[in-house]
Amino acid sequence: FFLSLKLEKKTKGKLQKQICQVVLDHFEKQYTAELGDAWSSVRDVLTSPWCWQHALLLNRFSQSPGLESSLAGQGCRPAFAAALPYLPAAFRCYIRTAPGRFPSQKHQPGKLKEYYLLNAASLLPVLALEVKDGEDVLDLCAAPGGKSVAILQCACPGHFHCNEYDDLRSRWLEQTIESFIPDTLINLIMVSKLDGRQIGDLQPEFYDKVLVDAPCSNDRSWLFSADPQQAVLRLMQRKELSSLQFQLLRSAVKALRPGGSLVYSTCTLSKAENSDVISLILNSCRNVMPVDLSEMARGVSQEFSFLSGTQQHELLVLPEKGRAWGPMYVAKLKKMSST
């Protein structure tokens, strides 16, 4: 016990030094304006990695007797109460209220991993998508693959297309799928390295469900940019992200069948990359309408803290002590049947 306390203190000192002041100053200005009073408690969590929590998404394709009782013995409990309007029976996620990290399992060819470690809020876009067996599904920006794995815990798509434009991240995605999904199902999955902005033109009206987990300014990791010059560059390029996000969304809308739905998500608090992008797509695409997520928000309100005052079709998870999940923005849209 004393040893762990000592280690924690040591880690605290080490991590505090790594906070990138340039990024923190930028966030301070932007998020005080956008989030008001909520920002100071969010900032406290984002700048204190020792209070971050991890969730374990169990892999339904890996039989591991005793894992759930062992997790319960370590103070973990199942997340996502059955109060959710949609929760597949096979979907099992455990969270521990105490901070700290679980050991991640190493990739071993031919052996499936038992669980995927993630931020519990990153499962909300997948649950909002409500994938059913046999549907054709596109994960437009799929690396590192956690959400693709989560989709396959929910249902067995008829055709599952996982796309990642970046070469290195695409290899990471392939390895994730190989680590979690049995060979029999891997044949149903197509992994591509296309520019996501072009998929809508290449495969118009092909998919029932599309997930756009867009490239964004990742608030958690940006705060710990080791290289101040890289941080300054990132902040300069930040303004261009919303244009890329809009183009990816427009492509996703084209790729959707009439009657199909899409979920857009990011892991940033930035309004320019979240609700502004959604407003822009709703204003420029006549055939798209927002889908109410308030029932889902009520169903998970014990697990997550949300920014108040958002529209009914969007959620913004705010990290807070004891519920250090997020940031995670989720919005849901539906493509109208052509008349």
Tab-separated table of C-alpha atoms in Angstrom:
chain	number	residue	atom	x	y	z
A	1	PHE	CA	0.000	0.000	0.000
A	2	PHE	CA	2.747	2.458	0.926
A	3	LEU	CA	4.569	1.548	-2.236
A	4	SER	CA	1.557	2.380	-4.396
A	5	LEU	CA	1.112	5.709	-2.628
A	6	LYS	CA	4.757	6.549	-3.195
A	7	LEU	CA	4.491	5.649	-6.839
A	8	GLU	CA	1.396	7.768	-7.217
A	9	LYS	CA	3.128	10.796	-5.738
A	10	LYS	CA	6.110	10.282	-7.985
A	11	THR	CA	3.848	10.009	-11.021
A	12	LYS	CA	1.991	13.139	-9.978
A	13	GLY	CA	5.160	15.203	-10.005
A	14	LYS	CA	6.267	13.772	-13.298
A	15	LEU	CA	2.960	14.321	-15.067
A	16	GLN	CA	2.457	17.829	-13.779
A	17	LYS	CA	5.685	18.908	-15.443
A	18	GLN	CA	4.467	17.617	-18.784
A	19	ILE	CA	1.404	19.802	-19.140
A	20	CYS	CA	1.900	21.932	-22.218
A	21	GLN	CA	1.369	25.548	-21.164
A	22	VAL	CA	0.719	26.825	-24.713
A	23	VAL	CA	-2.188	24.400	-25.118
A	24	LEU	CA	-3.545	25.020	-21.621
A	25	ASP	CA	-3.535	28.809	-22.208
A	26	HIS	CA	-5.366	28.318	-25.512
A	27	PHE	CA	-7.977	26.020	-23.917
A	28	GLU	CA	-8.348	28.373	-20.958
A	29	LYS	CA	-9.396	31.210	-23.248
A	30	GLN	CA	-11.602	29.177	-25.594
A	31	TYR	CA	-13.362	26.944	-23.083
A	32	THR	CA	-13.994	29.628	-20.469
A	33	ALA	CA	-15.921	31.399	-23.214
A	34	GLU	CA	-17.707	28.256	-24.484
A	35	LEU	CA	-18.376	26.278	-21.300
A	36	GLY	CA	-18.537	29.017	-18.673
A	37	ASP	CA	-18.424	27.770	-15.081
A	38	ALA	CA	-18.217	24.113	-16.161
A	39	TRP	CA	-14.694	24.606	-17.547
A	40	SER	CA	-12.796	24.866	-14.232
A	41	SER	CA	-13.889	21.417	-12.981
A	42	VAL	CA	-13.305	19.898	-16.454
A	43	ARG	CA	-9.827	21.447	-16.526
A	44	ASP	CA	-9.034	19.941	-13.104
A	45	VAL	CA	-9.745	16.439	-14.450
A	46	LEU	CA	-8.038	16.892	-17.832
A	47	THR	CA	-4.829	18.126	-16.228
A	48	SER	CA	-4.765	15.328	-13.590
A	49	PRO	CA	-4.126	12.009	-15.364
A	50	TRP	CA	-3.864	10.177	-12.039
A	51	CYS	CA	-7.634	10.632	-11.578
A	52	TRP	CA	-8.541	9.283	-15.039
A	53	GLN	CA	-10.529	6.055	-15.187
A	54	HIS	CA	-10.663	3.185	-17.641
A	55	ALA	CA	-13.487	0.930	-18.727
A	56	LEU	CA	-13.199	-2.619	-19.998
A	57	LEU	CA	-15.314	-3.660	-22.954
A	58	LEU	CA	-15.509	-7.452	-22.767
A	59	ASN	CA	-14.993	-9.393	-25.976
A	60	ARG	CA	-17.950	-11.693	-26.640
A	61	PHE	CA	-15.816	-13.783	-29.028
A	62	SER	CA	-13.303	-14.737	-26.332
A	63	GLN	CA	-14.567	-17.215	-23.742
A	64	SER	CA	-12.982	-16.276	-20.436
A	65	PRO	CA	-14.767	-18.004	-17.542
A	66	GLY	CA	-14.308	-16.204	-14.268
A	67	LEU	CA	-13.353	-12.847	-15.799
A	68	GLU	CA	-16.560	-11.095	-14.751
A	69	SER	CA	-16.479	-12.379	-11.166
A	70	SER	CA	-12.787	-11.456	-10.963
A	71	LEU	CA	-13.624	-7.904	-12.125
A	72	ALA	CA	-16.426	-7.657	-9.585
A	73	GLY	CA	-13.911	-8.738	-6.925
A	74	GLN	CA	-11.651	-5.849	-7.985
A	75	GLY	CA	-14.377	-3.294	-7.406
A	76	CYS	CA	-15.678	-3.133	-10.976
A	77	ARG	CA	-19.338	-2.980	-11.895
A	78	PRO	CA	-21.244	-3.295	-15.150
A	79	ALA	CA	-21.790	0.061	-16.866
A	80	PHE	CA	-24.870	1.078	-18.881
A	81	ALA	CA	-27.971	0.085	-16.942
A	82	ALA	CA	-30.784	-1.648	-18.791
A	83	ALA	CA	-32.644	1.694	-18.694
A	84	LEU	CA	-31.121	2.371	-22.122
A	85	PRO	CA	-33.592	2.159	-25.007
A	86	TYR	CA	-31.118	-0.024	-26.891
A	87	LEU	CA	-28.602	-2.308	-25.235
A	88	PRO	CA	-27.651	-5.572	-26.944
A	89	ALA	CA	-27.549	-8.597	-24.621
A	90	ALA	CA	-23.959	-9.458	-25.585
A	91	PHE	CA	-22.657	-5.942	-24.889
A	92	ARG	CA	-20.757	-6.036	-21.580
A	93	CYS	CA	-18.711	-3.191	-20.206
A	94	TYR	CA	-17.212	-2.863	-16.715
A	95	ILE	CA	-16.066	0.292	-14.982
A	96	ARG	CA	-14.199	0.895	-11.763
A	97	THR	CA	-14.968	4.104	-9.926
A	98	ALA	CA	-11.457	4.238	-8.478
A	99	PRO	CA	-8.931	5.774	-10.863
A	100	GLY	CA	-6.103	3.677	-12.214
A	101	ARG	CA	-5.377	1.588	-15.230
A	102	PHE	CA	-5.903	-2.080	-15.927
A	103	PRO	CA	-3.134	-4.043	-17.608
A	104	SER	CA	-3.676	-4.053	-21.353
A	105	GLN	CA	-3.353	-7.420	-23.058
A	106	LYS	CA	-0.581	-7.952	-25.599
A	107	HIS	CA	-1.356	-8.854	-29.190
A	108	GLN	CA	-0.760	-12.579	-29.732
A	109	PRO	CA	-1.373	-13.964	-33.226
A	110	GLY	CA	-4.059	-16.640	-33.119
A	111	LYS	CA	-5.291	-15.693	-29.630
A	112	LEU	CA	-8.202	-13.327	-29.080
A	113	LYS	CA	-8.000	-10.666	-26.390
A	114	GLU	CA	-10.586	-10.793	-23.589
A	115	TYR	CA	-11.212	-7.074	-23.205
A	116	TYR	CA	-10.575	-3.661	-24.786
A	117	LEU	CA	-9.512	-0.801	-22.499
A	118	LEU	CA	-11.163	2.524	-23.276
A	119	ASN	CA	-12.787	5.695	-22.069
A	120	ALA	CA	-16.374	4.607	-21.278
A	121	ALA	CA	-17.784	7.682	-23.040
A	122	SER	CA	-16.383	6.474	-26.356
A	123	LEU	CA	-19.001	3.702	-26.350
A	124	LEU	CA	-21.850	6.238	-26.539
A	125	PRO	CA	-21.487	6.859	-30.315
A	126	VAL	CA	-21.703	3.083	-30.908
A	127	LEU	CA	-24.784	2.707	-28.705
A	128	ALA	CA	-26.380	5.744	-30.395
A	129	LEU	CA	-25.854	4.097	-33.804
A	130	GLU	CA	-28.081	1.132	-32.799
A	131	VAL	CA	-26.628	-1.364	-35.289
A	132	LYS	CA	-28.835	-4.410	-35.955
A	133	ASP	CA	-27.870	-7.822	-37.344
A	134	GLY	CA	-27.583	-7.892	-41.127
A	135	GLU	CA	-27.255	-4.115	-41.629
A	136	ASP	CA	-24.560	-2.676	-43.896
A	137	VAL	CA	-22.308	-0.526	-41.735
A	138	LEU	CA	-19.487	1.933	-42.458
A	139	ASP	CA	-16.988	3.095	-39.828
A	140	LEU	CA	-15.532	6.011	-41.791
A	141	CYS	CA	-12.508	6.923	-39.598
A	142	ALA	CA	-12.036	3.614	-37.825
A	143	ALA	CA	-8.515	3.518	-36.289
A	144	PRO	CA	-7.421	2.474	-33.736
A	145	GLY	CA	-10.465	0.188	-33.922
A	146	GLY	CA	-12.151	0.357	-30.516
A	147	LYS	CA	-15.480	1.511	-31.919
A	148	SER	CA	-15.339	-1.106	-34.719
A	149	VAL	CA	-14.804	-3.800	-32.072
A	150	ALA	CA	-17.678	-2.321	-30.017
A	151	ILE	CA	-20.020	-2.382	-33.045
A	152	LEU	CA	-19.298	-6.107	-33.425
A	153	GLN	CA	-20.169	-6.652	-29.751
A	154	CYS	CA	-23.615	-5.218	-30.538
A	155	ALA	CA	-24.534	-7.015	-33.756
A	156	CYS	CA	-23.313	-8.943	-36.746
A	157	PRO	CA	-23.499	-6.584	-39.759
A	158	GLY	CA	-24.266	-7.975	-43.219
A	159	HIS	CA	-21.317	-6.010	-44.557
A	160	PHE	CA	-18.909	-4.074	-42.341
A	161	HIS	CA	-16.574	-1.537	-43.933
A	162	CYS	CA	-13.819	-0.123	-41.668
A	163	ASN	CA	-11.919	2.711	-43.297
A	164	GLU	CA	-8.760	4.524	-42.186
A	165	TYR	CA	-6.919	6.906	-44.489
A	166	ASP	CA	-3.693	7.149	-42.479
A	167	ASP	CA	-1.261	4.354	-43.315
A	168	LEU	CA	0.174	3.781	-39.850
A	169	ARG	CA	-3.209	4.007	-38.133
A	170	SER	CA	-4.659	1.623	-40.716
A	171	ARG	CA	-2.146	-1.064	-39.705
A	172	TRP	CA	-3.097	-0.449	-36.067
A	173	LEU	CA	-6.766	-0.921	-37.020
A	174	GLU	CA	-6.027	-4.227	-38.771
A	175	GLN	CA	-4.156	-5.511	-35.727
A	176	THR	CA	-7.005	-4.508	-33.393
A	177	ILE	CA	-9.520	-6.401	-35.527
A	178	GLU	CA	-7.218	-9.422	-35.656
A	179	SER	CA	-6.853	-9.303	-31.835
A	180	PHE	CA	-10.590	-9.267	-31.100
A	181	ILE	CA	-12.529	-10.807	-33.967
A	182	PRO	CA	-12.546	-14.501	-34.982
A	183	ASP	CA	-11.490	-15.457	-38.529
A	184	THR	CA	-15.037	-16.507	-39.457
A	185	LEU	CA	-16.235	-12.923	-38.912
A	186	ILE	CA	-13.133	-11.203	-40.269
A	187	ASN	CA	-14.270	-12.319	-43.745
A	188	LEU	CA	-17.298	-10.038	-43.379
A	189	ILE	CA	-15.084	-7.028	-42.654
A	190	MET	CA	-13.534	-4.906	-45.345
A	191	VAL	CA	-10.644	-2.703	-44.224
A	192	SER	CA	-9.762	0.103	-46.648
A	193	LYS	CA	-7.396	3.100	-46.749
A	194	LEU	CA	-9.577	5.455	-48.771
A	195	ASP	CA	-9.923	9.197	-48.323
A	196	GLY	CA	-13.142	9.301	-46.284
A	197	ARG	CA	-14.243	12.433	-48.152
A	198	GLN	CA	-14.604	10.355	-51.340
A	199	ILE	CA	-16.441	7.277	-50.038
A	200	GLY	CA	-19.869	8.902	-50.506
A	201	ASP	CA	-19.171	9.340	-54.237
A	202	LEU	CA	-17.599	5.875	-54.568
A	203	GLN	CA	-20.433	4.073	-52.736
A	204	PRO	CA	-23.542	6.257	-52.873
A	205	GLU	CA	-26.541	5.140	-50.769
A	206	PHE	CA	-24.868	1.847	-49.869
A	207	TYR	CA	-25.022	1.811	-46.039
A	208	ASP	CA	-27.776	1.546	-43.421
A	209	LYS	CA	-25.586	2.991	-40.666
A	210	VAL	CA	-22.474	5.195	-40.776
A	211	LEU	CA	-20.207	6.174	-37.886
A	212	VAL	CA	-18.068	9.287	-38.360
A	213	ASP	CA	-15.688	9.340	-35.395
A	214	ALA	CA	-13.900	12.289	-36.909
A	215	PRO	CA	-10.248	13.344	-36.602
A	216	CYS	CA	-10.363	16.161	-34.050
A	217	SER	CA	-8.255	18.160	-31.640
A	218	ASN	CA	-7.930	15.563	-28.891
A	219	ASP	CA	-8.110	17.708	-25.753
A	220	ARG	CA	-6.737	15.038	-23.395
A	221	SER	CA	-3.592	14.217	-25.349
A	222	TRP	CA	-2.947	17.744	-26.662
A	223	LEU	CA	-2.591	19.026	-23.099
A	224	PHE	CA	0.435	16.744	-22.735
A	225	SER	CA	2.172	17.593	-26.015
A	226	ALA	CA	5.826	16.990	-25.239
A	227	ASP	CA	7.042	19.323	-27.973
A	228	PRO	CA	5.862	22.967	-27.622
A	229	GLN	CA	6.567	23.656	-31.330
A	230	GLN	CA	4.399	20.731	-32.365
A	231	ALA	CA	1.710	22.041	-29.993
A	232	VAL	CA	1.788	25.503	-31.601
A	233	LEU	CA	1.494	23.896	-35.045
A	234	ARG	CA	-1.441	21.774	-33.881
A	235	LEU	CA	-3.234	24.833	-32.530
A	236	MET	CA	-2.698	26.666	-35.822
A	237	GLN	CA	-4.043	23.711	-37.816
A	238	ARG	CA	-6.981	23.370	-35.438
A	239	LYS	CA	-8.979	25.910	-37.437
A	240	GLU	CA	-8.841	23.675	-40.524
A	241	LEU	CA	-10.276	20.617	-38.771
A	242	SER	CA	-13.911	21.716	-38.931
A	243	SER	CA	-13.715	21.964	-42.716
A	244	LEU	CA	-12.369	18.380	-42.932
A	245	GLN	CA	-15.041	17.190	-40.479
A	246	PHE	CA	-17.779	18.814	-42.577
A	247	GLN	CA	-16.457	17.151	-45.762
A	248	LEU	CA	-16.338	13.742	-44.037
A	249	LEU	CA	-19.911	14.208	-42.814
A	250	ARG	CA	-21.123	15.227	-46.259
A	251	SER	CA	-19.496	12.099	-47.695
A	252	ALA	CA	-21.189	9.997	-44.985
A	253	VAL	CA	-24.590	11.449	-45.861
A	254	LYS	CA	-24.061	10.499	-49.529
A	255	ALA	CA	-23.018	6.975	-48.509
A	256	LEU	CA	-26.225	6.509	-46.466
A	257	ARG	CA	-29.339	4.844	-47.845
A	258	PRO	CA	-32.534	6.865	-47.484
A	259	GLY	CA	-33.929	5.980	-44.064
A	260	GLY	CA	-30.414	5.225	-42.760
A	261	SER	CA	-28.795	7.022	-39.846
A	262	LEU	CA	-25.379	8.325	-38.960
A	263	VAL	CA	-23.609	9.238	-35.756
A	264	TYR	CA	-20.918	11.915	-35.617
A	265	SER	CA	-18.498	11.963	-32.685
A	266	THR	CA	-15.312	13.686	-31.510
A	267	CYS	CA	-13.239	13.674	-28.321
A	268	THR	CA	-12.952	17.449	-28.094
A	269	LEU	CA	-14.967	20.109	-26.232
A	270	SER	CA	-14.558	22.555	-29.115
A	271	LYS	CA	-17.851	24.004	-30.361
A	272	ALA	CA	-16.313	24.709	-33.803
A	273	GLU	CA	-15.685	20.967	-34.265
A	274	ASN	CA	-18.934	19.816	-32.672
A	275	SER	CA	-22.278	21.584	-32.846
A	276	ASP	CA	-21.075	24.098	-35.463
A	277	VAL	CA	-20.214	21.268	-37.876
A	278	ILE	CA	-23.597	19.602	-37.270
A	279	SER	CA	-25.467	22.901	-37.779
A	280	LEU	CA	-23.601	23.412	-41.035
A	281	ILE	CA	-24.557	19.955	-42.341
A	282	LEU	CA	-28.210	20.402	-41.287
A	283	ASN	CA	-28.307	23.749	-43.086
A	284	SER	CA	-26.636	22.488	-46.255
A	285	CYS	CA	-28.213	19.023	-46.655
A	286	ARG	CA	-31.974	19.239	-47.116
A	287	ASN	CA	-32.386	15.447	-46.875
A	288	VAL	CA	-30.997	15.121	-43.335
A	289	MET	CA	-32.784	15.589	-40.041
A	290	PRO	CA	-31.640	15.442	-36.399
A	291	VAL	CA	-32.500	12.448	-34.183
A	292	ASP	CA	-33.399	12.987	-30.523
A	293	LEU	CA	-30.816	11.507	-28.105
A	294	SER	CA	-32.395	12.754	-24.876
A	295	GLU	CA	-33.797	9.329	-23.900
A	296	MET	CA	-30.326	7.831	-24.238
A	297	ALA	CA	-28.867	10.690	-22.169
A	298	ARG	CA	-31.372	9.988	-19.387
A	299	GLY	CA	-30.521	6.276	-19.501
A	300	VAL	CA	-26.808	6.907	-18.890
A	301	SER	CA	-27.037	10.000	-16.686
A	302	GLN	CA	-25.725	8.061	-13.665
A	303	GLU	CA	-22.505	7.205	-15.507
A	304	PHE	CA	-21.850	10.508	-17.281
A	305	SER	CA	-22.026	14.212	-16.716
A	306	PHE	CA	-23.356	16.175	-19.729
A	307	LEU	CA	-23.090	19.819	-20.720
A	308	SER	CA	-26.515	21.384	-20.219
A	309	GLY	CA	-28.187	23.489	-22.872
A	310	THR	CA	-27.221	21.384	-25.918
A	311	GLN	CA	-29.741	20.492	-28.643
A	312	GLN	CA	-31.780	17.266	-28.317
A	313	HIS	CA	-29.825	15.550	-31.102
A	314	GLU	CA	-26.438	16.039	-29.390
A	315	LEU	CA	-24.586	15.188	-26.180
A	316	LEU	CA	-21.313	16.486	-24.774
A	317	VAL	CA	-19.795	14.383	-21.980
A	318	LEU	CA	-17.842	16.531	-19.512
A	319	PRO	CA	-15.189	14.792	-17.378
A	320	GLU	CA	-15.607	15.269	-13.638
A	321	LYS	CA	-13.904	13.745	-10.563
A	322	GLY	CA	-15.229	10.226	-9.968
A	323	ARG	CA	-16.755	10.202	-13.462
A	324	ALA	CA	-13.675	11.174	-15.415
A	325	TRP	CA	-15.133	10.093	-18.781
A	326	GLY	CA	-14.970	12.229	-21.909
A	327	PRO	CA	-14.741	14.704	-23.418
A	328	MET	CA	-16.983	13.028	-25.981
A	329	TYR	CA	-19.367	14.747	-28.356
A	330	VAL	CA	-22.112	12.680	-30.005
A	331	ALA	CA	-24.740	13.769	-32.539
A	332	LYS	CA	-27.199	11.628	-34.519
A	333	LEU	CA	-28.768	12.355	-37.925
A	334	LYS	CA	-31.153	10.487	-40.200
A	335	LYS	CA	-31.355	10.591	-43.998
A	336	MET	CA	-34.878	11.130	-45.265
A	337	SER	CA	-36.419	8.749	-47.751
A	338	SER	CA	-36.456	10.426	-51.144
A	339	THR	CA	-39.978	11.388	-52.124
